[in-house]
Amino acid sequence: MIRSIPKATIRQTSSLLGTPRCLATQAGTFKQKLDAGPALDDFIRNAPEVETVTLGNTSQPRLPSFLKTKIPTGASFTKIKEDLRGLKLHTVCEEARCPNIGDCWGGTDKSKATATIMLMGDTCTRGCRFCSVKTSKTPAPLDPHEPEHTAEAVSRWGLGYIVLTTVDRDDIPDGGAEHFADTIRKIKYKAPNILVEALTGDFAGNLEHVALVARSGLDVYAHNIETTEALTPFVRDRRATFRQSLSVLARAKEEGVRITKTSMMLGLGETEDQVLDALKALRSANVDVVTFGQYMRPTKRHMKVHRYVEPAEFDRWKQVAMDMGFLYVASGPLVRSSYKAGEYFIENVLRGKGANVSKLSQTRSQPQDSATDSVSP
């Protein structure tokens, strides 16, 4: 049933629809009132002071221009990367985000290229506050084919100098010492002319495991103290100590290793006296080579950079260390423990001046006023 609408209602509706409404005038009036009304400043001018929160690290110094590097490219770089992926090998160059990867892997002469292969996987059992390598209490088991694959890759590249390093494997009884030594032996078998530098961990202070690697046929034994003794508890994993690292380097030298090497980062908050004390302790342990580089924060989860050290200060530390009797010192903002220029120097020493190395070691082992600290585990 259709209901009829009263005529009165129809007349009222028609009257309303027939009356024009001035919408533009009303809109204009509203805008005028809004413009004449209070602004944001009127609301906050007399507001009580409140505590504000600033997002981001405003205290972190800006990255200076001398620490900026180019994106790595080149045929040698591509070839090395493809071989690594094909053989399922890892490098500390990639895992630790090294800024020098383009220089070390690149170039047209592969015999002058260097790479640092990281053995025993890409996951470490320790958690140092400066390092971007993944950590876990239970990393994957060792790959029994890794020594052979590494030797195959190295012989294929035709490099003149190779650096082997490793994550810490505290989950393995010998810390991976036998695995490390086996890799070096296989490389020397497949590529007898290549020089091998082993950058090891501290093997939890077990010096017999240090000796096992030192006797494997390597040419350079490296172990990084990373920072000064005073800063070690704040920078490295609690299981690593400064004195334990010194004992590793001293034992390697006792086993007849021709060149021992270590590295320190600057910019962590160290003092000049602390760095000097560290250099004295290294000389007491008969360490031959030391490198200085700028600490660069890998991610926001890692410890902050205290300051960016100027190149002139790196030059000064190089001179100080050389005056103390070190065989070679590499020092600069972008220098890392595995540094191409340093490896080139060491290679020349080992290939052409072996007698001079022994002579220098004997001369520098004599007591010095500037190096009187004793070495203890």
mmCIF file of C-alpha atoms in Angstrom:
data_model
loop_
_atom_site.group_PDB
_atom_site.id
_atom_site.type_symbol
_atom_site.label_atom_id
_atom_site.label_comp_id
_atom_site.label_asym_id
_atom_site.label_seq_id
_atom_site.Cartn_x
_atom_site.Cartn_y
_atom_site.Cartn_z
ATOM 1 C CA MET A 1 0.000 0.000 0.000
ATOM 2 C CA ILE A 2 1.382 3.439 -0.937
ATOM 3 C CA ARG A 3 0.834 5.998 1.751
ATOM 4 C CA SER A 4 -0.173 9.487 0.673
ATOM 5 C CA ILE A 5 1.921 12.461 1.778
ATOM 6 C CA PRO A 6 0.000 15.357 3.361
ATOM 7 C CA LYS A 7 -0.208 18.449 1.180
ATOM 8 C CA ALA A 8 1.099 20.639 4.031
ATOM 9 C CA THR A 9 4.354 18.653 4.127
ATOM 10 C CA ILE A 10 4.763 18.971 0.393
ATOM 11 C CA ARG A 11 4.277 22.718 0.575
ATOM 12 C CA GLN A 12 6.876 23.034 3.389
ATOM 13 C CA THR A 13 9.451 20.980 1.480
ATOM 14 C CA SER A 14 8.874 22.928 -1.702
ATOM 15 C CA SER A 15 9.309 26.168 0.196
ATOM 16 C CA LEU A 16 12.674 25.040 1.650
ATOM 17 C CA LEU A 17 13.976 23.753 -1.674
ATOM 18 C CA GLY A 18 12.949 26.893 -3.384
ATOM 19 C CA THR A 19 14.936 29.112 -0.992
ATOM 20 C CA PRO A 20 18.554 29.527 -2.205
ATOM 21 C CA ARG A 21 21.279 29.063 0.483
ATOM 22 C CA CYS A 22 24.491 31.153 0.357
ATOM 23 C CA LEU A 23 27.093 28.383 1.002
ATOM 24 C CA ALA A 24 29.990 30.477 -0.305
ATOM 25 C CA THR A 25 29.199 33.252 2.162
ATOM 26 C CA GLN A 26 29.108 30.814 5.070
ATOM 27 C CA ALA A 27 32.418 29.226 3.987
ATOM 28 C CA GLY A 28 34.011 32.615 3.706
ATOM 29 C CA THR A 29 32.808 33.591 7.168
ATOM 30 C CA PHE A 30 34.268 30.383 8.662
ATOM 31 C CA LYS A 31 37.669 30.967 7.048
ATOM 32 C CA GLN A 32 37.737 34.513 8.352
ATOM 33 C CA LYS A 33 36.978 33.318 11.858
ATOM 34 C CA LEU A 34 39.686 30.639 11.552
ATOM 35 C CA ASP A 35 42.275 33.116 10.355
ATOM 36 C CA ALA A 36 41.389 35.534 13.137
ATOM 37 C CA GLY A 37 41.511 32.792 15.764
ATOM 38 C CA PRO A 38 44.482 31.645 17.863
ATOM 39 C CA ALA A 39 47.488 30.051 16.164
ATOM 40 C CA LEU A 40 49.664 27.136 17.387
ATOM 41 C CA ASP A 41 52.082 29.562 19.034
ATOM 42 C CA ASP A 42 49.229 30.908 21.183
ATOM 43 C CA PHE A 43 48.697 27.431 22.626
ATOM 44 C CA ILE A 44 52.352 26.607 23.375
ATOM 45 C CA ARG A 45 53.692 30.069 24.255
ATOM 46 C CA ASN A 46 52.722 29.850 27.907
ATOM 47 C CA ALA A 47 52.800 26.075 28.180
ATOM 48 C CA PRO A 48 54.876 24.528 30.982
ATOM 49 C CA GLU A 49 58.340 23.202 30.068
ATOM 50 C CA VAL A 50 58.387 19.475 29.411
ATOM 51 C CA GLU A 51 61.267 17.010 28.932
ATOM 52 C CA THR A 52 61.868 16.246 25.252
ATOM 53 C CA VAL A 53 63.351 13.130 23.681
ATOM 54 C CA THR A 54 65.783 13.426 20.751
ATOM 55 C CA LEU A 55 65.869 10.420 18.468
ATOM 56 C CA GLY A 56 69.183 9.317 16.986
ATOM 57 C CA ASN A 57 72.766 9.372 18.226
ATOM 58 C CA THR A 58 73.551 13.066 18.422
ATOM 59 C CA SER A 59 76.818 12.438 20.284
ATOM 60 C CA GLN A 60 78.270 10.202 17.548
ATOM 61 C CA PRO A 61 80.901 12.121 15.529
ATOM 62 C CA ARG A 62 80.288 12.429 11.803
ATOM 63 C CA LEU A 63 82.272 10.208 9.448
ATOM 64 C CA PRO A 64 85.183 12.272 8.064
ATOM 65 C CA SER A 65 85.930 12.305 4.343
ATOM 66 C CA PHE A 66 89.180 10.331 4.699
ATOM 67 C CA LEU A 67 87.189 7.295 5.893
ATOM 68 C CA LYS A 68 84.844 7.164 2.902
ATOM 69 C CA THR A 69 85.607 4.521 0.249
ATOM 70 C CA LYS A 70 84.366 3.630 -3.222
ATOM 71 C CA ILE A 71 82.028 0.742 -4.025
ATOM 72 C CA PRO A 72 84.232 -2.281 -4.916
ATOM 73 C CA THR A 73 84.304 -3.365 -8.577
ATOM 74 C CA GLY A 74 86.619 -5.075 -11.043
ATOM 75 C CA ALA A 75 87.180 -8.430 -12.724
ATOM 76 C CA SER A 76 89.418 -9.768 -9.951
ATOM 77 C CA PHE A 77 86.882 -8.743 -7.302
ATOM 78 C CA THR A 78 84.062 -10.500 -9.169
ATOM 79 C CA LYS A 79 86.114 -13.651 -9.783
ATOM 80 C CA ILE A 80 87.145 -14.035 -6.144
ATOM 81 C CA LYS A 81 83.572 -13.491 -4.977
ATOM 82 C CA GLU A 82 82.182 -16.080 -7.419
ATOM 83 C CA ASP A 83 84.741 -18.691 -6.343
ATOM 84 C CA LEU A 84 83.957 -18.105 -2.679
ATOM 85 C CA ARG A 85 80.245 -18.610 -3.224
ATOM 86 C CA GLY A 86 80.790 -21.672 -5.399
ATOM 87 C CA LEU A 87 82.944 -23.385 -2.762
ATOM 88 C CA LYS A 88 80.794 -22.173 0.151
ATOM 89 C CA LEU A 89 83.641 -20.274 1.764
ATOM 90 C CA HIS A 90 83.414 -17.165 3.932
ATOM 91 C CA THR A 91 85.717 -14.168 4.233
ATOM 92 C CA VAL A 92 86.212 -11.770 7.100
ATOM 93 C CA CYS A 93 86.391 -9.066 4.421
ATOM 94 C CA GLU A 94 82.638 -9.476 3.882
ATOM 95 C CA GLU A 95 81.507 -10.613 7.323
ATOM 96 C CA ALA A 96 83.292 -7.780 9.145
ATOM 97 C CA ARG A 97 82.354 -5.219 6.455
ATOM 98 C CA CYS A 98 85.943 -4.209 5.787
ATOM 99 C CA PRO A 99 86.219 -0.870 3.950
ATOM 100 C CA ASN A 100 89.321 -2.051 2.037
ATOM 101 C CA ILE A 101 87.705 -4.996 0.243
ATOM 102 C CA GLY A 102 87.821 -3.228 -3.122
ATOM 103 C CA ASP A 103 91.558 -2.543 -2.841
ATOM 104 C CA CYS A 104 92.462 -6.020 -1.614
ATOM 105 C CA TRP A 105 90.308 -8.022 -4.041
ATOM 106 C CA GLY A 106 90.419 -5.648 -6.993
ATOM 107 C CA GLY A 107 93.070 -4.658 -9.476
ATOM 108 C CA THR A 108 94.254 -6.259 -12.699
ATOM 109 C CA ASP A 109 97.147 -8.275 -11.247
ATOM 110 C CA LYS A 110 95.679 -11.175 -9.260
ATOM 111 C CA SER A 111 99.098 -12.109 -7.867
ATOM 112 C CA LYS A 112 99.031 -8.830 -5.929
ATOM 113 C CA ALA A 113 95.467 -9.284 -4.692
ATOM 114 C CA THR A 114 94.881 -10.509 -1.141
ATOM 115 C CA ALA A 115 91.905 -12.057 0.570
ATOM 116 C CA THR A 116 91.170 -13.153 4.114
ATOM 117 C CA ILE A 117 89.278 -16.433 4.245
ATOM 118 C CA MET A 118 87.320 -17.100 7.423
ATOM 119 C CA LEU A 119 87.393 -20.759 8.418
ATOM 120 C CA MET A 120 84.990 -22.814 10.538
ATOM 121 C CA GLY A 121 81.821 -21.059 9.414
ATOM 122 C CA ASP A 122 80.450 -17.551 9.737
ATOM 123 C CA THR A 123 79.200 -17.779 13.340
ATOM 124 C CA CYS A 124 81.360 -17.069 16.391
ATOM 125 C CA THR A 125 80.877 -18.359 19.933
ATOM 126 C CA ARG A 126 81.975 -15.003 21.359
ATOM 127 C CA GLY A 127 80.382 -11.595 21.313
ATOM 128 C CA CYS A 128 82.940 -8.797 21.139
ATOM 129 C CA ARG A 129 81.372 -5.343 21.235
ATOM 130 C CA PHE A 130 83.124 -4.100 18.092
ATOM 131 C CA CYS A 131 82.610 -7.072 15.768
ATOM 132 C CA SER A 132 79.751 -7.604 13.299
ATOM 133 C CA VAL A 133 80.267 -11.370 12.846
ATOM 134 C CA LYS A 134 77.230 -13.431 13.867
ATOM 135 C CA THR A 135 77.336 -15.100 17.282
ATOM 136 C CA SER A 136 75.849 -18.260 18.784
ATOM 137 C CA LYS A 137 76.607 -20.679 21.618
ATOM 138 C CA THR A 138 76.060 -23.602 19.237
ATOM 139 C CA PRO A 139 77.312 -22.824 15.705
ATOM 140 C CA ALA A 140 76.981 -25.341 12.891
ATOM 141 C CA PRO A 141 79.421 -28.289 12.919
ATOM 142 C CA LEU A 142 82.701 -27.917 11.063
ATOM 143 C CA ASP A 143 82.688 -28.712 7.359
ATOM 144 C CA PRO A 144 85.195 -31.585 6.912
ATOM 145 C CA HIS A 145 85.665 -30.571 3.265
ATOM 146 C CA GLU A 146 86.556 -26.949 4.079
ATOM 147 C CA PRO A 147 90.363 -27.458 4.190
ATOM 148 C CA GLU A 148 90.326 -29.028 0.726
ATOM 149 C CA HIS A 149 87.925 -26.428 -0.702
ATOM 150 C CA THR A 150 90.021 -23.609 0.698
ATOM 151 C CA ALA A 151 93.212 -25.014 -0.782
ATOM 152 C CA GLU A 152 91.481 -25.440 -4.133
ATOM 153 C CA ALA A 153 90.219 -21.852 -4.157
ATOM 154 C CA VAL A 154 93.577 -20.400 -3.171
ATOM 155 C CA SER A 155 95.485 -22.375 -5.815
ATOM 156 C CA ARG A 156 92.906 -21.334 -8.434
ATOM 157 C CA TRP A 157 93.233 -17.612 -7.698
ATOM 158 C CA GLY A 158 97.005 -17.527 -8.153
ATOM 159 C CA LEU A 159 97.500 -15.169 -5.211
ATOM 160 C CA GLY A 160 100.921 -14.492 -3.766
ATOM 161 C CA TYR A 161 99.744 -14.011 -0.166
ATOM 162 C CA ILE A 162 96.699 -15.374 1.621
ATOM 163 C CA VAL A 163 95.361 -14.664 5.094
ATOM 164 C CA LEU A 164 93.374 -17.313 6.932
ATOM 165 C CA THR A 165 91.361 -16.352 9.954
ATOM 166 C CA THR A 166 88.628 -17.963 11.966
ATOM 167 C CA VAL A 167 85.703 -17.346 14.214
ATOM 168 C CA ASP A 168 86.202 -18.442 17.815
ATOM 169 C CA ARG A 169 84.903 -21.978 18.327
ATOM 170 C CA ASP A 170 84.825 -22.501 22.082
ATOM 171 C CA ASP A 171 82.303 -25.294 21.450
ATOM 172 C CA ILE A 172 85.065 -27.518 19.989
ATOM 173 C CA PRO A 173 87.561 -29.212 22.349
ATOM 174 C CA ASP A 174 90.667 -27.920 20.537
ATOM 175 C CA GLY A 175 89.065 -24.669 19.422
ATOM 176 C CA GLY A 176 89.449 -25.796 15.811
ATOM 177 C CA ALA A 177 93.264 -25.864 15.953
ATOM 178 C CA GLU A 178 93.619 -29.148 14.027
ATOM 179 C CA HIS A 179 91.128 -27.964 11.390
ATOM 180 C CA PHE A 180 93.119 -24.752 10.981
ATOM 181 C CA ALA A 181 96.449 -26.564 10.748
ATOM 182 C CA ASP A 182 95.072 -29.070 8.233
ATOM 183 C CA THR A 183 93.902 -26.204 5.998
ATOM 184 C CA ILE A 184 97.372 -24.633 6.010
ATOM 185 C CA ARG A 185 99.048 -27.947 5.173
ATOM 186 C CA LYS A 186 96.701 -28.536 2.233
ATOM 187 C CA ILE A 187 97.274 -25.020 0.876
ATOM 188 C CA LYS A 188 101.030 -25.474 1.054
ATOM 189 C CA TYR A 189 100.705 -28.805 -0.774
ATOM 190 C CA LYS A 190 98.588 -27.389 -3.616
ATOM 191 C CA ALA A 191 100.329 -23.998 -3.837
ATOM 192 C CA PRO A 192 103.839 -24.298 -2.367
ATOM 193 C CA ASN A 193 104.886 -20.785 -3.364
ATOM 194 C CA ILE A 194 102.047 -18.951 -1.656
ATOM 195 C CA LEU A 195 102.714 -17.265 1.661
ATOM 196 C CA VAL A 196 100.182 -18.044 4.390
ATOM 197 C CA GLU A 197 99.298 -15.787 7.293
ATOM 198 C CA ALA A 198 97.154 -17.324 10.026
ATOM 199 C CA LEU A 199 95.116 -14.869 12.073
ATOM 200 C CA THR A 200 93.943 -17.009 14.970
ATOM 201 C CA GLY A 201 91.890 -16.632 18.103
ATOM 202 C CA ASP A 202 93.345 -17.271 21.554
ATOM 203 C CA PHE A 203 92.201 -20.913 21.787
ATOM 204 C CA ALA A 204 90.938 -20.117 25.304
ATOM 205 C CA GLY A 205 94.546 -19.748 26.432
ATOM 206 C CA ASN A 206 95.555 -23.328 25.560
ATOM 207 C CA LEU A 207 99.094 -22.821 24.284
ATOM 208 C CA GLU A 208 99.421 -26.392 22.987
ATOM 209 C CA HIS A 209 96.700 -25.583 20.472
ATOM 210 C CA VAL A 210 98.604 -22.403 19.558
ATOM 211 C CA ALA A 211 101.719 -24.516 18.992
ATOM 212 C CA LEU A 212 99.793 -26.942 16.760
ATOM 213 C CA VAL A 213 98.880 -24.149 14.350
ATOM 214 C CA ALA A 214 102.304 -22.499 14.604
ATOM 215 C CA ARG A 215 103.997 -25.742 13.462
ATOM 216 C CA SER A 216 101.674 -26.282 10.483
ATOM 217 C CA GLY A 217 103.934 -24.615 7.906
ATOM 218 C CA LEU A 218 102.542 -21.063 8.017
ATOM 219 C CA ASP A 219 104.705 -18.027 7.332
ATOM 220 C CA VAL A 220 103.110 -15.389 9.579
ATOM 221 C CA TYR A 221 101.288 -15.969 12.872
ATOM 222 C CA ALA A 222 98.855 -13.170 13.729
ATOM 223 C CA HIS A 223 96.650 -12.656 16.747
ATOM 224 C CA ASN A 224 94.993 -9.329 17.518
ATOM 225 C CA ILE A 225 95.058 -7.696 20.925
ATOM 226 C CA GLU A 226 92.456 -5.262 19.460
ATOM 227 C CA THR A 227 92.859 -2.551 22.125
ATOM 228 C CA THR A 228 94.736 -1.548 25.259
ATOM 229 C CA GLU A 229 94.770 -3.660 28.403
ATOM 230 C CA ALA A 230 92.584 -1.189 30.307
ATOM 231 C CA LEU A 231 89.871 -1.187 27.618
ATOM 232 C CA THR A 232 89.934 -4.921 26.878
ATOM 233 C CA PRO A 233 87.086 -5.841 29.305
ATOM 234 C CA PHE A 234 84.843 -3.226 27.696
ATOM 235 C CA VAL A 235 85.708 -3.982 24.065
ATOM 236 C CA ARG A 236 86.304 -7.726 23.778
ATOM 237 C CA ASP A 237 84.349 -10.747 24.959
ATOM 238 C CA ARG A 238 84.850 -11.460 28.667
ATOM 239 C CA ARG A 239 86.696 -14.710 27.818
ATOM 240 C CA ALA A 240 89.447 -12.772 26.051
ATOM 241 C CA THR A 241 92.141 -11.007 28.080
ATOM 242 C CA PHE A 242 95.074 -8.838 27.104
ATOM 243 C CA ARG A 243 97.648 -11.018 28.867
ATOM 244 C CA GLN A 244 96.201 -14.175 27.346
ATOM 245 C CA SER A 245 96.643 -12.663 23.890
ATOM 246 C CA LEU A 246 100.245 -11.761 24.681
ATOM 247 C CA SER A 247 100.937 -15.345 25.712
ATOM 248 C CA VAL A 248 99.560 -16.580 22.365
ATOM 249 C CA LEU A 249 101.925 -14.321 20.415
ATOM 250 C CA ALA A 250 104.892 -15.209 22.624
ATOM 251 C CA ARG A 251 104.289 -18.966 22.241
ATOM 252 C CA ALA A 252 104.023 -18.681 18.460
ATOM 253 C CA LYS A 253 107.442 -17.015 18.403
ATOM 254 C CA GLU A 254 108.868 -19.722 20.646
ATOM 255 C CA GLU A 255 107.685 -22.331 18.137
ATOM 256 C CA GLY A 256 109.891 -20.790 15.477
ATOM 257 C CA VAL A 257 107.406 -18.663 13.528
ATOM 258 C CA ARG A 258 109.409 -16.159 11.498
ATOM 259 C CA ILE A 259 107.004 -13.216 11.814
ATOM 260 C CA THR A 260 104.360 -12.564 14.454
ATOM 261 C CA LYS A 261 101.802 -9.817 14.032
ATOM 262 C CA THR A 262 99.025 -8.036 15.896
ATOM 263 C CA SER A 263 96.596 -5.169 15.435
ATOM 264 C CA MET A 264 95.082 -2.382 17.518
ATOM 265 C CA MET A 265 92.068 -0.160 16.931
ATOM 266 C CA LEU A 266 92.157 3.507 17.869
ATOM 267 C CA GLY A 267 89.194 5.723 18.604
ATOM 268 C CA LEU A 268 87.750 3.570 21.394
ATOM 269 C CA GLY A 269 88.620 5.968 24.210
ATOM 270 C CA GLU A 270 92.191 4.830 24.808
ATOM 271 C CA THR A 271 94.785 7.187 26.303
ATOM 272 C CA GLU A 272 98.295 7.778 25.017
ATOM 273 C CA ASP A 273 99.876 6.091 28.040
ATOM 274 C CA GLN A 274 97.680 3.028 27.532
ATOM 275 C CA VAL A 275 98.776 2.679 23.908
ATOM 276 C CA LEU A 276 102.427 3.063 24.900
ATOM 277 C CA ASP A 277 102.073 0.391 27.577
ATOM 278 C CA ALA A 278 100.503 -1.960 25.026
ATOM 279 C CA LEU A 279 103.390 -1.407 22.587
ATOM 280 C CA LYS A 280 105.936 -2.104 25.335
ATOM 281 C CA ALA A 281 104.175 -5.350 26.210
ATOM 282 C CA LEU A 282 104.132 -6.408 22.542
ATOM 283 C CA ARG A 283 107.838 -5.761 22.188
ATOM 284 C CA SER A 284 108.467 -7.860 25.283
ATOM 285 C CA ALA A 285 106.636 -10.683 23.524
ATOM 286 C CA ASN A 286 108.918 -10.218 20.464
ATOM 287 C CA VAL A 287 106.035 -9.280 18.172
ATOM 288 C CA ASP A 288 107.396 -8.200 14.782
ATOM 289 C CA VAL A 289 104.532 -6.340 13.122
ATOM 290 C CA VAL A 290 101.816 -4.100 14.532
ATOM 291 C CA THR A 291 99.035 -2.271 12.709
ATOM 292 C CA PHE A 292 96.880 0.645 13.836
ATOM 293 C CA GLY A 293 93.457 1.386 12.364
ATOM 294 C CA GLN A 294 90.361 3.429 13.116
ATOM 295 C CA TYR A 295 87.509 1.670 14.900
ATOM 296 C CA MET A 296 84.360 2.007 12.794
ATOM 297 C CA ARG A 297 81.021 1.062 14.305
ATOM 298 C CA PRO A 298 79.463 -1.734 12.198
ATOM 299 C CA THR A 299 75.858 -1.208 13.359
ATOM 300 C CA LYS A 300 73.941 0.725 16.004
ATOM 301 C CA ARG A 301 73.980 -2.408 18.170
ATOM 302 C CA HIS A 302 77.745 -2.118 18.626
ATOM 303 C CA MET A 303 79.789 0.178 20.823
ATOM 304 C CA LYS A 304 80.001 3.801 19.745
ATOM 305 C CA VAL A 305 83.025 5.469 18.225
ATOM 306 C CA HIS A 306 84.644 7.639 20.888
ATOM 307 C CA ARG A 307 86.431 9.788 18.309
ATOM 308 C CA TYR A 308 87.812 9.716 14.779
ATOM 309 C CA VAL A 309 91.585 9.837 14.898
ATOM 310 C CA GLU A 310 93.285 12.200 12.454
ATOM 311 C CA PRO A 311 95.762 10.762 9.897
ATOM 312 C CA ALA A 312 98.590 12.800 11.442
ATOM 313 C CA GLU A 313 98.113 10.990 14.751
ATOM 314 C CA PHE A 314 98.303 7.627 12.997
ATOM 315 C CA ASP A 315 101.573 8.754 11.413
ATOM 316 C CA ARG A 316 102.911 9.666 14.840
ATOM 317 C CA TRP A 317 102.059 6.252 16.290
ATOM 318 C CA LYS A 318 103.785 4.591 13.352
ATOM 319 C CA GLN A 319 106.975 6.482 14.135
ATOM 320 C CA VAL A 320 106.712 5.722 17.855
ATOM 321 C CA ALA A 321 106.332 1.985 17.177
ATOM 322 C CA MET A 322 109.162 1.901 14.646
ATOM 323 C CA ASP A 323 111.438 3.652 17.132
ATOM 324 C CA MET A 324 110.619 0.898 19.636
ATOM 325 C CA GLY A 325 112.047 -1.733 17.276
ATOM 326 C CA PHE A 326 109.095 -3.249 15.407
ATOM 327 C CA LEU A 327 110.005 -4.742 12.029
ATOM 328 C CA TYR A 328 107.059 -3.097 10.285
ATOM 329 C CA VAL A 329 104.174 -0.825 11.284
ATOM 330 C CA ALA A 330 101.091 -0.056 9.196
ATOM 331 C CA SER A 331 99.147 2.847 10.629
ATOM 332 C CA GLY A 332 96.246 4.771 9.120
ATOM 333 C CA PRO A 333 92.487 5.331 9.410
ATOM 334 C CA LEU A 334 91.612 2.539 6.954
ATOM 335 C CA VAL A 335 94.350 0.101 7.967
ATOM 336 C CA ARG A 336 93.076 -3.282 9.153
ATOM 337 C CA SER A 337 94.914 -6.289 10.576
ATOM 338 C CA SER A 338 94.874 -7.894 7.116
ATOM 339 C CA TYR A 339 96.154 -4.940 5.141
ATOM 340 C CA LYS A 340 97.340 -5.171 1.553
ATOM 341 C CA ALA A 341 100.285 -2.781 1.875
ATOM 342 C CA GLY A 342 101.508 -4.542 5.010
ATOM 343 C CA GLU A 343 101.209 -7.957 3.386
ATOM 344 C CA TYR A 344 103.162 -6.716 0.372
ATOM 345 C CA PHE A 345 106.015 -5.620 2.657
ATOM 346 C CA ILE A 346 105.983 -8.874 4.634
ATOM 347 C CA GLU A 347 105.946 -10.888 1.407
ATOM 348 C CA ASN A 348 109.073 -9.105 0.196
ATOM 349 C CA VAL A 349 110.777 -9.696 3.529
ATOM 350 C CA LEU A 350 109.936 -13.409 3.574
ATOM 351 C CA ARG A 351 110.848 -14.031 -0.046
ATOM 352 C CA GLY A 352 114.005 -11.979 -0.375
ATOM 353 C CA LYS A 353 115.309 -11.020 3.028
ATOM 354 C CA GLY A 354 114.785 -14.041 5.232
ATOM 355 C CA ALA A 355 118.242 -13.747 6.777
ATOM 356 C CA ASN A 356 117.574 -10.140 7.691
ATOM 357 C CA VAL A 357 114.383 -11.161 9.511
ATOM 358 C CA SER A 358 116.314 -13.537 11.755
ATOM 359 C CA LYS A 359 118.962 -10.924 12.393
ATOM 360 C CA LEU A 360 116.364 -8.295 13.220
ATOM 361 C CA SER A 361 114.537 -10.664 15.552
ATOM 362 C CA GLN A 362 117.746 -11.388 17.472
ATOM 363 C CA THR A 363 118.623 -7.697 17.706
ATOM 364 C CA ARG A 364 115.151 -6.686 18.840
ATOM 365 C CA SER A 365 114.973 -9.474 21.424
ATOM 366 C CA GLN A 366 117.633 -7.714 23.472
ATOM 367 C CA PRO A 367 116.315 -5.875 26.582
ATOM 368 C CA GLN A 368 115.230 -2.295 25.900
ATOM 369 C CA ASP A 369 114.374 0.555 28.232
ATOM 370 C CA SER A 370 111.147 1.117 26.296
ATOM 371 C CA ALA A 371 109.981 -2.489 26.502
ATOM 372 C CA THR A 372 110.265 -3.891 30.001
ATOM 373 C CA ASP A 373 106.818 -5.325 30.658
ATOM 374 C CA SER A 374 106.814 -9.068 31.374
ATOM 375 C CA VAL A 375 104.576 -11.453 29.479
ATOM 376 C CA SER A 376 102.214 -13.643 31.452
ATOM 377 C CA PRO A 377 99.144 -15.663 30.453
#
